[in-house]
Amino acid sequence: MAGKAPQKAGWTRRGFFNWVLNVVLGAIAILIAIPTVGTLIYPAFAKSPPTWVKLGPADDLQQLSLKAGNGSVGSVAKAPYTYLRVDHWAKQPDSDYAYLRYIGGSCLFFILSPICTHLGCHVNWVQSANQFHCPCHGSVYTIDGTNVSGPAPRPLGVFKWKMVGSDVYIAVESSTFTHAECRTSEADKEPCTRIS
């Protein structure tokens, strides 16, 4: 044991400065990482407000629905519309359609999304059965969008809508292009999704 100094208990000067340096560098790394990670994952969790898309003049939509049902109130009609699709940073024109029913009263319209809630296929209106059928996996919906059979986990989306002058506008969520849903209780046969 000759030639070796006895070990002292506790911190050495070098050990203490290494520890302080590691703590400071770790704190700096965390302070840099938090905003960087936040910037990267924010778009996945951000919910943008709905975009209001013009469906058409109320009188024309009323006539479209009445014409589809040979003059009877409550008939389903396909109402096409165009919109500006926002895909991350690119904006491009696109088109789609909604299923519209003129129901009269203070609600005027009941507007359904054509997108099946199972895997996103467009459903078809089958007049003879008075139902919507999904051609992809066989989901079936009633005239008010309630799912009755097939793999669909929930009812069709119902568009929120509003009148601007004499035109009808529907709410479309622009980030993922899902339809803004507004369903009332199951007891309501004709939920009014009109926004004043």
PDB file of C-alpha atoms in Angstrom:
ATOM      1  CA  MET A   1       0.000   0.000   0.000  1.00  0.00           C
ATOM      2  CA  ALA A   2       2.931   2.199  -0.216  1.00  0.00           C
ATOM      3  CA  GLY A   3       2.638   5.191  -2.536  1.00  0.00           C
ATOM      4  CA  LYS A   4      -1.171   5.469  -2.610  1.00  0.00           C
ATOM      5  CA  ALA A   5      -3.031   8.206  -0.831  1.00  0.00           C
ATOM      6  CA  PRO A   6      -5.959   7.070   1.275  1.00  0.00           C
ATOM      7  CA  GLN A   7      -9.426   7.596  -0.341  1.00  0.00           C
ATOM      8  CA  LYS A   8     -11.492  10.399   1.149  1.00  0.00           C
ATOM      9  CA  ALA A   9     -15.193   9.866   1.651  1.00  0.00           C
ATOM     10  CA  GLY A  10     -17.562  12.221  -0.254  1.00  0.00           C
ATOM     11  CA  TRP A  11     -17.238  14.302  -3.395  1.00  0.00           C
ATOM     12  CA  THR A  12     -14.070  15.092  -5.152  1.00  0.00           C
ATOM     13  CA  ARG A  13     -13.763  18.440  -6.794  1.00  0.00           C
ATOM     14  CA  ARG A  14     -13.684  16.852 -10.267  1.00  0.00           C
ATOM     15  CA  GLY A  15     -16.676  14.598  -9.479  1.00  0.00           C
ATOM     16  CA  PHE A  16     -18.741  17.542  -8.248  1.00  0.00           C
ATOM     17  CA  PHE A  17     -18.033  19.638 -11.352  1.00  0.00           C
ATOM     18  CA  ASN A  18     -18.847  16.663 -13.613  1.00  0.00           C
ATOM     19  CA  TRP A  19     -22.168  16.235 -11.807  1.00  0.00           C
ATOM     20  CA  VAL A  20     -23.026  19.958 -12.127  1.00  0.00           C
ATOM     21  CA  LEU A  21     -22.058  19.928 -15.812  1.00  0.00           C
ATOM     22  CA  ASN A  22     -24.277  16.891 -16.459  1.00  0.00           C
ATOM     23  CA  VAL A  23     -27.250  18.502 -14.684  1.00  0.00           C
ATOM     24  CA  VAL A  24     -26.858  21.770 -16.633  1.00  0.00           C
ATOM     25  CA  LEU A  25     -26.467  19.979 -19.992  1.00  0.00           C
ATOM     26  CA  GLY A  26     -29.469  17.747 -19.205  1.00  0.00           C
ATOM     27  CA  ALA A  27     -31.605  20.793 -18.359  1.00  0.00           C
ATOM     28  CA  ILE A  28     -30.569  22.511 -21.610  1.00  0.00           C
ATOM     29  CA  ALA A  29     -31.390  19.356 -23.603  1.00  0.00           C
ATOM     30  CA  ILE A  30     -34.849  19.163 -22.004  1.00  0.00           C
ATOM     31  CA  LEU A  31     -35.517  22.863 -22.646  1.00  0.00           C
ATOM     32  CA  ILE A  32     -34.612  22.385 -26.319  1.00  0.00           C
ATOM     33  CA  ALA A  33     -36.510  19.095 -26.697  1.00  0.00           C
ATOM     34  CA  ILE A  34     -39.867  20.250 -25.275  1.00  0.00           C
ATOM     35  CA  PRO A  35     -40.682  22.893 -27.919  1.00  0.00           C
ATOM     36  CA  THR A  36     -39.217  20.727 -30.685  1.00  0.00           C
ATOM     37  CA  VAL A  37     -41.366  17.717 -29.787  1.00  0.00           C
ATOM     38  CA  GLY A  38     -44.371  19.986 -29.239  1.00  0.00           C
ATOM     39  CA  THR A  39     -43.964  21.460 -32.712  1.00  0.00           C
ATOM     40  CA  LEU A  40     -43.762  18.004 -34.270  1.00  0.00           C
ATOM     41  CA  ILE A  41     -46.796  16.465 -32.544  1.00  0.00           C
ATOM     42  CA  TYR A  42     -49.089  19.522 -32.358  1.00  0.00           C
ATOM     43  CA  PRO A  43     -50.692  19.021 -35.801  1.00  0.00           C
ATOM     44  CA  ALA A  44     -51.795  15.522 -34.836  1.00  0.00           C
ATOM     45  CA  PHE A  45     -53.787  16.825 -31.861  1.00  0.00           C
ATOM     46  CA  ALA A  46     -54.866  20.245 -33.095  1.00  0.00           C
ATOM     47  CA  LYS A  47     -58.540  20.592 -33.917  1.00  0.00           C
ATOM     48  CA  SER A  48     -59.281  23.298 -36.401  1.00  0.00           C
ATOM     49  CA  PRO A  49     -62.656  25.023 -36.415  1.00  0.00           C
ATOM     50  CA  PRO A  50     -65.146  23.787 -39.003  1.00  0.00           C
ATOM     51  CA  THR A  51     -65.153  25.349 -42.438  1.00  0.00           C
ATOM     52  CA  TRP A  52     -68.536  26.548 -43.657  1.00  0.00           C
ATOM     53  CA  VAL A  53     -69.188  25.288 -47.179  1.00  0.00           C
ATOM     54  CA  LYS A  54     -72.034  26.595 -49.342  1.00  0.00           C
ATOM     55  CA  LEU A  55     -74.513  23.833 -50.199  1.00  0.00           C
ATOM     56  CA  GLY A  56     -76.805  26.062 -52.231  1.00  0.00           C
ATOM     57  CA  PRO A  57     -79.854  28.340 -52.100  1.00  0.00           C
ATOM     58  CA  ALA A  58     -82.505  27.075 -49.676  1.00  0.00           C
ATOM     59  CA  ASP A  59     -85.273  27.242 -52.299  1.00  0.00           C
ATOM     60  CA  ASP A  60     -83.253  25.144 -54.763  1.00  0.00           C
ATOM     61  CA  LEU A  61     -82.437  22.567 -52.077  1.00  0.00           C
ATOM     62  CA  GLN A  62     -86.086  22.377 -51.070  1.00  0.00           C
ATOM     63  CA  GLN A  63     -87.079  21.742 -54.694  1.00  0.00           C
ATOM     64  CA  LEU A  64     -84.305  19.143 -55.058  1.00  0.00           C
ATOM     65  CA  SER A  65     -85.663  17.166 -52.089  1.00  0.00           C
ATOM     66  CA  LEU A  66     -89.290  17.494 -53.177  1.00  0.00           C
ATOM     67  CA  LYS A  67     -88.407  16.428 -56.722  1.00  0.00           C
ATOM     68  CA  ALA A  68     -86.609  13.316 -55.404  1.00  0.00           C
ATOM     69  CA  GLY A  69     -89.765  12.255 -53.580  1.00  0.00           C
ATOM     70  CA  ASN A  70     -92.287  13.260 -56.251  1.00  0.00           C
ATOM     71  CA  GLY A  71     -93.432  16.176 -54.143  1.00  0.00           C
ATOM     72  CA  SER A  72     -93.485  14.507 -50.721  1.00  0.00           C
ATOM     73  CA  VAL A  73     -91.824  16.181 -47.739  1.00  0.00           C
ATOM     74  CA  GLY A  74     -88.962  14.244 -46.130  1.00  0.00           C
ATOM     75  CA  SER A  75     -87.559  12.663 -49.275  1.00  0.00           C
ATOM     76  CA  VAL A  76     -83.818  12.109 -49.594  1.00  0.00           C
ATOM     77  CA  ALA A  77     -81.852  13.897 -52.315  1.00  0.00           C
ATOM     78  CA  LYS A  78     -78.149  14.022 -53.135  1.00  0.00           C
ATOM     79  CA  ALA A  79     -76.880  17.615 -52.869  1.00  0.00           C
ATOM     80  CA  PRO A  80     -73.429  18.150 -54.443  1.00  0.00           C
ATOM     81  CA  TYR A  81     -71.054  20.860 -53.260  1.00  0.00           C
ATOM     82  CA  THR A  82     -67.512  22.054 -53.889  1.00  0.00           C
ATOM     83  CA  TYR A  83     -64.992  23.122 -51.291  1.00  0.00           C
ATOM     84  CA  LEU A  84     -61.329  23.928 -50.820  1.00  0.00           C
ATOM     85  CA  ARG A  85     -59.616  20.865 -49.315  1.00  0.00           C
ATOM     86  CA  VAL A  86     -56.799  21.775 -46.926  1.00  0.00           C
ATOM     87  CA  ASP A  87     -54.242  18.970 -46.900  1.00  0.00           C
ATOM     88  CA  HIS A  88     -51.501  20.016 -44.482  1.00  0.00           C
ATOM     89  CA  TRP A  89     -50.105  23.037 -46.347  1.00  0.00           C
ATOM     90  CA  ALA A  90     -51.717  22.548 -49.765  1.00  0.00           C
ATOM     91  CA  LYS A  91     -55.160  23.847 -50.687  1.00  0.00           C
ATOM     92  CA  GLN A  92     -56.935  22.259 -53.614  1.00  0.00           C
ATOM     93  CA  PRO A  93     -60.490  22.391 -54.920  1.00  0.00           C
ATOM     94  CA  ASP A  94     -62.541  19.235 -54.487  1.00  0.00           C
ATOM     95  CA  SER A  95     -66.177  18.163 -54.471  1.00  0.00           C
ATOM     96  CA  ASP A  96     -68.452  15.851 -52.526  1.00  0.00           C
ATOM     97  CA  TYR A  97     -72.131  15.584 -51.718  1.00  0.00           C
ATOM     98  CA  ALA A  98     -74.490  15.396 -48.775  1.00  0.00           C
ATOM     99  CA  TYR A  99     -77.816  13.652 -48.379  1.00  0.00           C
ATOM    100  CA  LEU A 100     -80.490  16.246 -47.838  1.00  0.00           C
ATOM    101  CA  ARG A 101     -84.071  15.971 -46.618  1.00  0.00           C
ATOM    102  CA  TYR A 102     -86.474  18.879 -46.651  1.00  0.00           C
ATOM    103  CA  ILE A 103     -88.540  18.367 -43.484  1.00  0.00           C
ATOM    104  CA  GLY A 104     -90.246  21.751 -43.215  1.00  0.00           C
ATOM    105  CA  GLY A 105     -90.990  23.495 -39.933  1.00  0.00           C
ATOM    106  CA  SER A 106     -88.378  25.628 -38.222  1.00  0.00           C
ATOM    107  CA  CYS A 107     -85.616  23.101 -38.960  1.00  0.00           C
ATOM    108  CA  LEU A 108     -86.260  23.084 -42.724  1.00  0.00           C
ATOM    109  CA  PHE A 109     -83.490  20.599 -43.557  1.00  0.00           C
ATOM    110  CA  PHE A 110     -81.903  17.449 -42.185  1.00  0.00           C
ATOM    111  CA  ILE A 111     -78.487  16.959 -43.822  1.00  0.00           C
ATOM    112  CA  LEU A 112     -76.550  13.686 -43.528  1.00  0.00           C
ATOM    113  CA  SER A 113     -72.976  12.823 -44.362  1.00  0.00           C
ATOM    114  CA  PRO A 114     -72.638  10.158 -47.069  1.00  0.00           C
ATOM    115  CA  ILE A 115     -69.592   8.652 -45.346  1.00  0.00           C
ATOM    116  CA  CYS A 116     -70.037   5.237 -43.728  1.00  0.00           C
ATOM    117  CA  THR A 117     -68.822   5.206 -40.133  1.00  0.00           C
ATOM    118  CA  HIS A 118     -67.227   1.781 -40.578  1.00  0.00           C
ATOM    119  CA  LEU A 119     -64.350   2.461 -42.986  1.00  0.00           C
ATOM    120  CA  GLY A 120     -65.277   5.682 -44.777  1.00  0.00           C
ATOM    121  CA  CYS A 121     -66.959   4.441 -47.967  1.00  0.00           C
ATOM    122  CA  HIS A 122     -69.768   6.515 -49.472  1.00  0.00           C
ATOM    123  CA  VAL A 123     -73.209   5.062 -48.781  1.00  0.00           C
ATOM    124  CA  ASN A 124     -75.971   4.894 -51.392  1.00  0.00           C
ATOM    125  CA  TRP A 125     -79.599   5.855 -50.883  1.00  0.00           C
ATOM    126  CA  VAL A 126     -81.915   2.975 -51.819  1.00  0.00           C
ATOM    127  CA  GLN A 127     -85.343   4.538 -52.391  1.00  0.00           C
ATOM    128  CA  SER A 128     -87.239   1.215 -52.551  1.00  0.00           C
ATOM    129  CA  ALA A 129     -85.913   0.107 -49.140  1.00  0.00           C
ATOM    130  CA  ASN A 130     -86.022   3.618 -47.650  1.00  0.00           C
ATOM    131  CA  GLN A 131     -82.476   3.037 -46.344  1.00  0.00           C
ATOM    132  CA  PHE A 132     -78.846   3.891 -46.935  1.00  0.00           C
ATOM    133  CA  HIS A 133     -76.636   0.931 -47.915  1.00  0.00           C
ATOM    134  CA  CYS A 134     -72.852   0.832 -47.827  1.00  0.00           C
ATOM    135  CA  PRO A 135     -71.516  -1.008 -50.883  1.00  0.00           C
ATOM    136  CA  CYS A 136     -68.194  -1.868 -49.224  1.00  0.00           C
ATOM    137  CA  HIS A 137     -69.118  -3.979 -46.196  1.00  0.00           C
ATOM    138  CA  GLY A 138     -72.914  -4.025 -46.077  1.00  0.00           C
ATOM    139  CA  SER A 139     -73.755  -1.525 -43.351  1.00  0.00           C
ATOM    140  CA  VAL A 140     -77.377  -0.368 -43.438  1.00  0.00           C
ATOM    141  CA  TYR A 141     -78.741   2.920 -42.084  1.00  0.00           C
ATOM    142  CA  THR A 142     -82.292   4.219 -41.676  1.00  0.00           C
ATOM    143  CA  ILE A 143     -83.543   7.403 -43.341  1.00  0.00           C
ATOM    144  CA  ASP A 144     -82.355   9.425 -40.322  1.00  0.00           C
ATOM    145  CA  GLY A 145     -78.861   7.862 -40.448  1.00  0.00           C
ATOM    146  CA  THR A 146     -79.231   5.375 -37.579  1.00  0.00           C
ATOM    147  CA  ASN A 147     -77.140   2.246 -38.122  1.00  0.00           C
ATOM    148  CA  VAL A 148     -79.319  -0.896 -38.082  1.00  0.00           C
ATOM    149  CA  SER A 149     -77.066  -3.667 -39.401  1.00  0.00           C
ATOM    150  CA  GLY A 150     -73.570  -4.385 -40.599  1.00  0.00           C
ATOM    151  CA  PRO A 151     -70.222  -3.461 -39.094  1.00  0.00           C
ATOM    152  CA  ALA A 152     -70.854   0.308 -38.772  1.00  0.00           C
ATOM    153  CA  PRO A 153     -70.159   1.289 -35.138  1.00  0.00           C
ATOM    154  CA  ARG A 154     -72.320   4.427 -35.036  1.00  0.00           C
ATOM    155  CA  PRO A 155     -74.886   6.439 -37.036  1.00  0.00           C
ATOM    156  CA  LEU A 156     -74.049   8.532 -40.088  1.00  0.00           C
ATOM    157  CA  GLY A 157     -72.712  11.993 -39.357  1.00  0.00           C
ATOM    158  CA  VAL A 158     -75.210  14.833 -39.356  1.00  0.00           C
ATOM    159  CA  PHE A 159     -74.056  18.146 -40.761  1.00  0.00           C
ATOM    160  CA  LYS A 160     -74.510  21.266 -38.695  1.00  0.00           C
ATOM    161  CA  TRP A 161     -75.885  23.908 -41.006  1.00  0.00           C
ATOM    162  CA  LYS A 162     -76.855  27.561 -41.064  1.00  0.00           C
ATOM    163  CA  MET A 163     -78.553  30.064 -43.333  1.00  0.00           C
ATOM    164  CA  VAL A 164     -76.598  33.019 -44.662  1.00  0.00           C
ATOM    165  CA  GLY A 165     -79.070  35.165 -46.539  1.00  0.00           C
ATOM    166  CA  SER A 166     -80.996  32.650 -48.628  1.00  0.00           C
ATOM    167  CA  ASP A 167     -78.100  30.160 -48.885  1.00  0.00           C
ATOM    168  CA  VAL A 168     -77.526  27.018 -46.818  1.00  0.00           C
ATOM    169  CA  TYR A 169     -73.996  26.388 -45.491  1.00  0.00           C
ATOM    170  CA  ILE A 170     -72.773  23.151 -43.894  1.00  0.00           C
ATOM    171  CA  ALA A 171     -69.969  22.776 -41.336  1.00  0.00           C
ATOM    172  CA  VAL A 172     -67.045  20.686 -42.567  1.00  0.00           C
ATOM    173  CA  GLU A 173     -63.991  20.106 -40.392  1.00  0.00           C
ATOM    174  CA  SER A 174     -61.123  21.065 -42.649  1.00  0.00           C
ATOM    175  CA  SER A 175     -58.160  19.316 -41.033  1.00  0.00           C
ATOM    176  CA  THR A 176     -59.198  15.717 -41.631  1.00  0.00           C
ATOM    177  CA  PHE A 177     -62.333  16.371 -43.634  1.00  0.00           C
ATOM    178  CA  THR A 178     -64.603  14.571 -41.242  1.00  0.00           C
ATOM    179  CA  HIS A 179     -68.071  15.894 -40.866  1.00  0.00           C
ATOM    180  CA  ALA A 180     -68.921  17.944 -37.815  1.00  0.00           C
ATOM    181  CA  GLU A 181     -71.401  15.787 -35.984  1.00  0.00           C
ATOM    182  CA  CYS A 182     -74.384  17.028 -34.079  1.00  0.00           C
ATOM    183  CA  ARG A 183     -76.732  14.295 -32.916  1.00  0.00           C
ATOM    184  CA  THR A 184     -79.356  14.778 -30.289  1.00  0.00           C
ATOM    185  CA  SER A 185     -80.803  12.068 -28.077  1.00  0.00           C
ATOM    186  CA  GLU A 186     -82.113   8.837 -29.555  1.00  0.00           C
ATOM    187  CA  ALA A 187     -85.643   9.958 -28.677  1.00  0.00           C
ATOM    188  CA  ASP A 188     -85.469  12.759 -31.238  1.00  0.00           C
ATOM    189  CA  LYS A 189     -86.550  11.480 -34.630  1.00  0.00           C
ATOM    190  CA  GLU A 190     -85.645  14.683 -36.478  1.00  0.00           C
ATOM    191  CA  PRO A 191     -82.714  16.363 -34.739  1.00  0.00           C
ATOM    192  CA  CYS A 192     -82.479  19.996 -35.720  1.00  0.00           C
ATOM    193  CA  THR A 193     -78.891  20.834 -36.533  1.00  0.00           C
ATOM    194  CA  ARG A 194     -79.597  24.367 -37.677  1.00  0.00           C
ATOM    195  CA  ILE A 195     -77.356  26.991 -36.144  1.00  0.00           C
ATOM    196  CA  SER A 196     -78.900  30.414 -35.860  1.00  0.00           C
TER     197      SER A 196
END
